[in-house]
Amino acid sequence: MSKRGAELFVLLMIVSVMLTGCLRATRSETIIIPDSGDEAATSEKNELFDVKTIYRVLDKSTESGMPLGWIDQDALLSLFGKQTRSASLDRVDYPYESHLKLRNADVQENNITLSPNGQVVASTVRKYDGTYAVNLVSLTDQQRTSIGRISNEQIGTVKFGWSNNGRYLIYITRSGVTGEAQISVYDTTEKTMKGYSFAGWKPKDTITSVHITDDAQSMAVVKTTDKLSSAQFGTWNGNEFASKYEHLVRRDSGVEWIHNDQLAFIGPEGTLYAYDRRNATLSILIEQIGMFRLSSDRKYIAYSQDKDTLYVASLYGNNVLNKTQIFKGVVPSQINWNPDNGKLLLSGLKAYEQDQPRVVIAPEVISNQNLVIEFK
């Protein structure tokens, strides 16, 4: 064999050995097969949130208001002069440096709420006969509708709640004589009211909040008895509320319907649970959180941990994915997603301010931090 031929033979042998090794190596692939087409579509949404800009609401203004929620993708509705005769509902537009009066506000403290779709404001208004009217005001045409009356002895017990789609307003009142709770559900589309009774209340029971599903077929109510708070979930049985499930919750726990069959709430130990009535299962979503808020489409969740650290994540089924820290320094009292999930309203106090005793002269004096966090 010639020298050139020998070199070619050795080269061929080396290539052969390398190919043999490659063929013997194990090849591993991970293939995810979704259970349905919906999962494949939503999986693309599970991405990290990058903060673009953080705005301080009315930071350069001498006035401050109490944000009630989003009117649209860019504008907030805020209550100004809450305890004055010149109280008003104002629109605070991007970039949140000024406000525009929409209408006078004739409301009672703690009884004003904006629908999640930003279209209707519900409030109680004192009448000349000493009773209180339950009024709805449309922000699209400024029309006012009176949908009910509350006695003077009941006004201290009233609690409002909205369905996530903004169609149904629910409110509870209690009789000062019997202690029985009365539930009213108003359909803003059909302009109809339904009433239900809620038996089994004890004299010391206190209503904390009330929550209704988008189809108005189920309700959850948070009540406190002897310093213990619990969330009761149930449906309607004729003209009565029929409790189906009850769980201890933290006193200031937020409660939200993930969908018409699944309820999210915070337990007394700080764990965020999801209860599904279809199979009576209780699932753990997140541990050790302060408060939470779901986006209107229920695809995302914002929540606080370690008091003043705010996170956002994707929510799919009972899985919380892509946890991302977006802000630190404010203990939230309110978290609110805008309609397209591009912005987040954050209200609260700085951690050191929350720990210090404060003398409150009026709501406007409270040094609440109101921020709008915009995502890329």
Short mmCIF file of C-alpha atoms in Angstrom, two decimals:
data_model
loop_
_atom_site.label_atom_id
_atom_site.label_comp_id
_atom_site.label_asym_id
_atom_site.label_seq_id
_atom_site.Cartn_x
_atom_site.Cartn_y
_atom_site.Cartn_z
CA MET A 1 0.00 0.00 0.00
CA SER A 2 1.30 3.40 -0.94
CA LYS A 3 1.88 6.08 1.65
CA ARG A 4 -1.09 8.11 0.30
CA GLY A 5 -3.34 5.07 0.41
CA ALA A 6 -2.31 4.29 4.02
CA GLU A 7 -3.17 7.82 5.16
CA LEU A 8 -6.58 7.57 3.48
CA PHE A 9 -7.26 4.22 5.21
CA VAL A 10 -6.42 5.64 8.66
CA LEU A 11 -8.70 8.68 8.05
CA LEU A 12 -11.60 6.42 7.06
CA MET A 13 -11.15 4.37 10.23
CA ILE A 14 -11.26 7.47 12.44
CA VAL A 15 -14.49 8.72 10.78
CA SER A 16 -16.04 5.26 11.17
CA VAL A 17 -15.30 5.15 14.91
CA MET A 18 -16.77 8.65 15.43
CA LEU A 19 -19.97 7.76 13.57
CA THR A 20 -20.35 4.56 15.60
CA GLY A 21 -20.08 6.54 18.85
CA CYS A 22 -22.68 9.02 17.70
CA LEU A 23 -25.11 6.25 16.79
CA ARG A 24 -24.69 4.60 20.17
CA ALA A 25 -25.28 7.90 22.11
CA THR A 26 -28.72 8.27 23.69
CA ARG A 27 -30.92 10.94 22.11
CA SER A 28 -33.44 12.53 24.47
CA GLU A 29 -36.39 14.79 23.61
CA THR A 30 -39.19 16.16 25.74
CA ILE A 31 -42.51 16.34 23.94
CA ILE A 32 -45.44 18.04 25.62
CA ILE A 33 -48.84 16.93 24.37
CA PRO A 34 -51.60 19.28 25.56
CA ASP A 35 -54.88 17.85 26.83
CA SER A 36 -56.79 20.18 24.56
CA GLY A 37 -56.33 22.90 21.98
CA ASP A 38 -57.04 25.52 24.62
CA GLU A 39 -53.93 24.59 26.57
CA ALA A 40 -51.72 24.98 23.52
CA ALA A 41 -53.17 28.42 22.92
CA THR A 42 -52.81 29.66 26.50
CA SER A 43 -49.31 28.27 26.98
CA GLU A 44 -48.00 31.03 24.74
CA LYS A 45 -49.25 33.59 27.27
CA ASN A 46 -47.13 32.21 30.12
CA GLU A 47 -44.32 34.71 29.80
CA LEU A 48 -42.52 36.92 32.26
CA PHE A 49 -43.81 40.45 32.85
CA ASP A 50 -41.31 43.19 32.15
CA VAL A 51 -42.07 46.54 33.74
CA LYS A 52 -41.93 49.44 31.29
CA THR A 53 -42.85 52.43 33.49
CA ILE A 54 -44.14 53.12 37.00
CA TYR A 55 -46.35 56.20 37.39
CA ARG A 56 -47.17 57.91 40.69
CA VAL A 57 -50.82 58.88 40.48
CA LEU A 58 -51.24 62.67 41.01
CA ASP A 59 -47.76 62.82 42.48
CA LYS A 60 -47.33 66.49 41.49
CA SER A 61 -50.85 67.53 42.50
CA THR A 62 -51.84 69.11 45.80
CA GLU A 63 -54.95 66.90 45.79
CA SER A 64 -55.24 63.18 46.20
CA GLY A 65 -58.16 60.86 45.62
CA MET A 66 -59.18 57.33 46.43
CA PRO A 67 -58.92 55.17 43.28
CA LEU A 68 -62.01 53.01 42.74
CA GLY A 69 -60.78 51.15 39.65
CA TRP A 70 -60.31 51.35 35.91
CA ILE A 71 -62.81 53.06 33.59
CA ASP A 72 -60.96 51.80 30.51
CA GLN A 73 -57.49 50.61 29.57
CA ASP A 74 -55.78 53.89 30.48
CA ALA A 75 -58.04 55.86 32.85
CA LEU A 76 -58.87 55.52 36.54
CA LEU A 77 -61.99 56.57 38.43
CA SER A 78 -61.18 58.23 41.77
CA LEU A 79 -63.25 59.66 44.61
CA PHE A 80 -62.19 63.14 45.75
CA GLY A 81 -63.27 65.07 48.85
CA LYS A 82 -64.85 62.00 50.37
CA GLN A 83 -66.05 63.65 53.58
CA THR A 84 -66.86 67.07 52.18
CA ARG A 85 -69.92 68.58 50.53
CA SER A 86 -67.94 68.95 47.31
CA ALA A 87 -67.14 65.26 46.91
CA SER A 88 -66.77 64.23 43.28
CA LEU A 89 -66.01 61.29 41.02
CA ASP A 90 -63.11 62.24 38.76
CA ARG A 91 -61.41 60.67 35.78
CA VAL A 92 -57.61 60.36 36.12
CA ASP A 93 -56.09 59.89 32.68
CA TYR A 94 -52.65 58.74 31.54
CA PRO A 95 -50.01 59.85 32.55
CA TYR A 96 -51.97 60.23 35.83
CA GLU A 97 -50.86 63.78 36.65
CA SER A 98 -54.28 65.50 36.55
CA HIS A 99 -57.95 64.70 37.01
CA LEU A 100 -61.23 65.73 35.40
CA LYS A 101 -64.52 65.92 37.29
CA LEU A 102 -67.19 63.60 35.92
CA ARG A 103 -69.98 64.19 38.43
CA ASN A 104 -70.73 65.18 42.02
CA ALA A 105 -70.57 62.33 44.51
CA ASP A 106 -73.31 62.11 47.11
CA VAL A 107 -72.28 58.94 48.87
CA GLN A 108 -71.95 57.43 52.31
CA GLU A 109 -68.59 56.31 53.61
CA ASN A 110 -67.58 52.75 52.66
CA ASN A 111 -70.62 52.28 50.45
CA ILE A 112 -69.35 53.14 46.99
CA THR A 113 -68.07 50.63 44.46
CA LEU A 114 -67.20 50.59 40.76
CA SER A 115 -68.23 47.63 38.62
CA PRO A 116 -65.29 45.54 37.30
CA ASN A 117 -66.12 46.55 33.72
CA GLY A 118 -65.81 50.23 34.70
CA GLN A 119 -69.32 51.17 33.58
CA VAL A 120 -71.45 51.53 36.72
CA VAL A 121 -70.97 53.03 40.18
CA ALA A 122 -73.12 51.72 43.05
CA SER A 123 -73.58 53.72 46.25
CA THR A 124 -75.95 54.43 49.13
CA VAL A 125 -77.47 57.90 49.52
CA ARG A 126 -79.26 59.18 52.61
CA LYS A 127 -82.83 60.35 51.98
CA TYR A 128 -84.91 62.92 53.88
CA ASP A 129 -86.95 60.23 55.66
CA GLY A 130 -83.81 58.74 57.26
CA THR A 131 -83.58 55.73 54.94
CA TYR A 132 -80.87 55.11 52.36
CA ALA A 133 -81.37 54.59 48.65
CA VAL A 134 -79.21 52.13 46.73
CA ASN A 135 -78.30 54.00 43.55
CA LEU A 136 -76.60 52.97 40.35
CA VAL A 137 -74.99 55.59 38.11
CA SER A 138 -73.98 54.76 34.56
CA LEU A 139 -70.67 56.34 33.59
CA THR A 140 -71.52 56.09 29.90
CA ASP A 141 -74.70 58.23 29.96
CA GLN A 142 -74.70 59.57 33.56
CA GLN A 143 -78.15 58.09 34.19
CA ARG A 144 -79.05 57.35 37.83
CA THR A 145 -81.25 54.43 38.86
CA SER A 146 -82.57 53.72 42.36
CA ILE A 147 -82.83 49.96 42.88
CA GLY A 148 -83.62 49.58 46.59
CA ARG A 149 -83.95 51.05 50.08
CA ILE A 150 -82.01 50.31 53.27
CA SER A 151 -83.22 51.29 56.72
CA ASN A 152 -81.15 53.40 59.07
CA GLU A 153 -80.56 50.43 61.38
CA GLN A 154 -79.28 48.31 58.47
CA ILE A 155 -76.91 50.81 56.84
CA GLY A 156 -74.00 49.82 59.07
CA THR A 157 -74.23 46.20 57.90
CA VAL A 158 -74.51 46.67 54.13
CA LYS A 159 -71.84 45.08 51.92
CA PHE A 160 -71.65 45.40 48.14
CA GLY A 161 -70.16 42.97 45.65
CA TRP A 162 -70.00 42.66 41.85
CA SER A 163 -69.81 39.72 39.51
CA ASN A 164 -66.53 39.72 37.59
CA ASN A 165 -68.32 40.52 34.31
CA GLY A 166 -69.96 43.59 35.89
CA ARG A 167 -73.50 42.42 35.15
CA TYR A 168 -74.71 41.58 38.66
CA LEU A 169 -74.60 43.70 41.81
CA ILE A 170 -75.13 41.83 45.08
CA TYR A 171 -75.56 43.38 48.49
CA ILE A 172 -76.33 42.03 51.94
CA THR A 173 -78.05 43.74 54.85
CA ARG A 174 -78.95 42.47 58.31
CA SER A 175 -81.95 43.14 60.48
CA GLY A 176 -81.12 44.79 63.78
CA VAL A 177 -83.99 42.91 65.45
CA THR A 178 -83.73 39.32 64.21
CA GLY A 179 -80.18 39.40 62.87
CA GLU A 180 -81.36 37.66 59.70
CA ALA A 181 -79.41 38.55 56.57
CA GLN A 182 -81.19 39.67 53.42
CA ILE A 183 -79.50 39.20 50.05
CA SER A 184 -80.38 41.34 47.02
CA VAL A 185 -79.14 40.59 43.49
CA TYR A 186 -79.66 43.16 40.74
CA ASP A 187 -79.24 42.35 37.04
CA THR A 188 -77.98 45.50 35.30
CA THR A 189 -78.79 44.03 31.88
CA GLU A 190 -82.36 42.88 32.50
CA LYS A 191 -83.04 45.61 35.11
CA THR A 192 -84.48 43.06 37.53
CA MET A 193 -84.01 42.43 41.26
CA LYS A 194 -84.16 39.15 43.17
CA GLY A 195 -84.21 38.75 46.93
CA TYR A 196 -82.98 35.86 49.08
CA SER A 197 -82.84 35.12 52.79
CA PHE A 198 -79.77 33.88 54.62
CA ALA A 199 -80.74 32.07 57.82
CA GLY A 200 -78.47 30.69 60.52
CA TRP A 201 -76.67 33.89 61.48
CA LYS A 202 -75.57 34.42 65.05
CA PRO A 203 -75.94 37.81 66.80
CA LYS A 204 -72.14 38.26 66.88
CA ASP A 205 -71.62 37.41 63.21
CA THR A 206 -70.18 40.21 61.09
CA ILE A 207 -70.36 40.31 57.30
CA THR A 208 -66.97 41.14 55.79
CA SER A 209 -67.58 40.76 52.06
CA VAL A 210 -69.87 39.14 49.50
CA HIS A 211 -69.05 37.71 46.06
CA ILE A 212 -71.28 36.44 43.23
CA THR A 213 -70.50 34.38 40.12
CA ASP A 214 -70.85 35.64 36.56
CA ASP A 215 -74.01 33.57 36.07
CA ALA A 216 -75.47 34.75 39.42
CA GLN A 217 -76.15 31.15 40.44
CA SER A 218 -73.63 30.95 43.29
CA MET A 219 -72.43 33.20 46.09
CA ALA A 220 -69.59 33.33 48.59
CA VAL A 221 -69.76 35.38 51.77
CA VAL A 222 -67.01 36.05 54.29
CA LYS A 223 -68.19 36.38 57.89
CA THR A 224 -66.42 36.81 61.23
CA THR A 225 -67.52 35.24 64.50
CA ASP A 226 -65.53 35.54 67.75
CA LYS A 227 -62.39 36.67 65.87
CA LEU A 228 -62.57 33.69 63.48
CA SER A 229 -63.34 34.39 59.82
CA SER A 230 -64.72 31.90 57.33
CA ALA A 231 -65.83 31.87 53.71
CA GLN A 232 -69.16 30.21 52.97
CA PHE A 233 -69.85 29.06 49.45
CA GLY A 234 -73.30 28.03 48.22
CA THR A 235 -76.13 28.26 45.73
CA TRP A 236 -79.77 29.26 45.74
CA ASN A 237 -82.50 26.95 46.99
CA GLY A 238 -85.67 28.73 46.01
CA ASN A 239 -85.58 32.03 47.88
CA GLU A 240 -82.88 30.94 50.33
CA PHE A 241 -79.11 30.67 50.27
CA ALA A 242 -77.98 27.07 50.71
CA SER A 243 -74.43 26.74 52.04
CA LYS A 244 -72.42 23.94 50.40
CA TYR A 245 -68.89 24.50 51.72
CA GLU A 246 -67.14 26.50 54.43
CA HIS A 247 -63.44 27.14 55.14
CA LEU A 248 -61.56 29.32 57.61
CA VAL A 249 -59.96 32.35 55.99
CA ARG A 250 -57.79 35.26 57.03
CA ARG A 251 -59.87 38.15 58.32
CA ASP A 252 -58.82 40.51 55.52
CA SER A 253 -58.78 37.75 52.91
CA GLY A 254 -59.69 38.60 49.37
CA VAL A 255 -62.08 36.17 47.69
CA GLU A 256 -62.44 35.77 43.93
CA TRP A 257 -64.27 33.43 41.59
CA ILE A 258 -61.84 31.86 39.13
CA HIS A 259 -64.88 30.68 37.22
CA ASN A 260 -68.48 29.80 38.10
CA ASP A 261 -67.42 26.56 39.82
CA GLN A 262 -64.11 27.50 41.43
CA LEU A 263 -63.41 29.90 44.28
CA ALA A 264 -60.03 31.34 45.38
CA PHE A 265 -59.39 32.54 48.94
CA ILE A 266 -56.58 32.97 51.50
CA GLY A 267 -56.51 30.68 54.52
CA PRO A 268 -55.63 31.93 58.03
CA GLU A 269 -52.04 30.69 57.59
CA GLY A 270 -51.55 32.75 54.41
CA THR A 271 -52.05 30.01 51.80
CA LEU A 272 -53.99 30.81 48.65
CA TYR A 273 -56.47 28.00 48.00
CA ALA A 274 -58.78 27.14 45.12
CA TYR A 275 -61.93 25.18 45.88
CA ASP A 276 -63.68 23.43 42.97
CA ARG A 277 -67.25 22.41 43.69
CA ARG A 278 -67.47 20.04 40.72
CA ASN A 279 -65.27 17.47 42.43
CA ALA A 280 -65.14 19.01 45.94
CA THR A 281 -61.35 19.40 45.78
CA LEU A 282 -59.21 21.96 47.60
CA SER A 283 -55.95 22.89 45.86
CA ILE A 284 -53.00 24.98 47.02
CA LEU A 285 -52.03 27.72 44.56
CA ILE A 286 -49.46 29.84 46.45
CA GLU A 287 -48.16 29.80 50.02
CA GLN A 288 -47.45 32.72 52.36
CA ILE A 289 -49.08 35.61 50.52
CA GLY A 290 -50.56 38.87 51.72
CA MET A 291 -53.28 39.65 49.18
CA PHE A 292 -54.04 38.77 45.57
CA ARG A 293 -56.03 39.88 42.54
CA LEU A 294 -56.91 38.01 39.37
CA SER A 295 -57.02 39.67 35.97
CA SER A 296 -60.48 40.03 34.43
CA ASP A 297 -59.82 37.20 31.97
CA ARG A 298 -58.49 35.02 34.85
CA LYS A 299 -55.23 34.31 33.00
CA TYR A 300 -52.95 36.20 35.40
CA ILE A 301 -52.58 36.81 39.11
CA ALA A 302 -50.91 39.60 41.07
CA TYR A 303 -50.07 38.97 44.72
CA SER A 304 -47.89 40.20 47.57
CA GLN A 305 -45.37 38.33 49.72
CA ASP A 306 -43.10 39.48 52.56
CA LYS A 307 -45.58 42.33 53.15
CA ASP A 308 -44.29 44.80 50.53
CA THR A 309 -43.10 42.70 47.58
CA LEU A 310 -45.44 42.43 44.60
CA TYR A 311 -45.37 39.55 42.10
CA VAL A 312 -47.28 38.66 38.97
CA ALA A 313 -47.65 35.22 37.43
CA SER A 314 -49.62 33.26 34.87
CA LEU A 315 -52.55 31.17 36.10
CA TYR A 316 -53.55 28.00 34.31
CA GLY A 317 -55.82 25.57 36.09
CA ASN A 318 -54.31 25.03 39.52
CA ASN A 319 -50.81 25.97 38.36
CA VAL A 320 -49.15 29.34 38.99
CA LEU A 321 -46.38 29.80 36.42
CA ASN A 322 -43.63 32.32 35.63
CA LYS A 323 -43.55 34.11 38.98
CA THR A 324 -42.03 37.56 38.46
CA GLN A 325 -41.24 40.24 41.04
CA ILE A 326 -42.32 43.63 39.73
CA PHE A 327 -42.24 46.00 42.71
CA LYS A 328 -41.08 46.30 46.32
CA GLY A 329 -41.75 48.94 48.95
CA VAL A 330 -45.55 49.22 49.32
CA VAL A 331 -47.85 47.04 51.44
CA PRO A 332 -50.90 46.69 49.14
CA SER A 333 -54.39 47.66 50.19
CA GLN A 334 -55.64 47.50 46.60
CA ILE A 335 -54.46 45.71 43.46
CA ASN A 336 -56.39 46.16 40.24
CA TRP A 337 -55.67 44.98 36.68
CA ASN A 338 -56.74 47.16 33.78
CA PRO A 339 -58.95 45.54 31.08
CA ASP A 340 -56.14 44.45 28.71
CA ASN A 341 -53.72 43.35 31.51
CA GLY A 342 -51.19 45.94 30.36
CA LYS A 343 -51.30 47.98 33.57
CA LEU A 344 -51.71 47.33 37.26
CA LEU A 345 -53.04 49.77 39.87
CA LEU A 346 -51.25 49.41 43.22
CA SER A 347 -52.41 51.30 46.33
CA GLY A 348 -51.04 51.00 49.85
CA LEU A 349 -48.63 52.23 52.47
CA LYS A 350 -44.90 51.93 52.75
CA ALA A 351 -43.89 49.18 55.18
CA TYR A 352 -42.49 51.53 57.82
CA GLU A 353 -45.61 53.73 57.61
CA GLN A 354 -47.91 50.78 58.14
CA ASP A 355 -46.06 49.80 61.33
CA GLN A 356 -46.30 53.31 62.81
CA PRO A 357 -49.44 54.49 64.66
CA ARG A 358 -51.18 57.24 62.75
CA VAL A 359 -53.81 59.80 63.69
CA VAL A 360 -56.23 60.04 60.78
CA ILE A 361 -58.08 63.33 60.45
CA ALA A 362 -59.61 62.63 57.06
CA PRO A 363 -59.17 60.00 54.34
CA GLU A 364 -57.29 62.47 52.17
CA VAL A 365 -54.59 62.81 54.86
CA ILE A 366 -53.62 59.15 54.72
CA SER A 367 -50.33 58.95 52.82
CA ASN A 368 -51.43 56.15 50.53
CA GLN A 369 -49.11 55.42 47.65
CA ASN A 370 -51.12 55.12 44.42
CA LEU A 371 -49.07 53.72 41.55
CA VAL A 372 -49.76 52.51 38.03
CA ILE A 373 -47.32 49.85 36.83
CA GLU A 374 -47.19 49.56 33.06
CA PHE A 375 -45.87 46.41 31.38
CA LYS A 376 -43.94 46.21 28.11
#
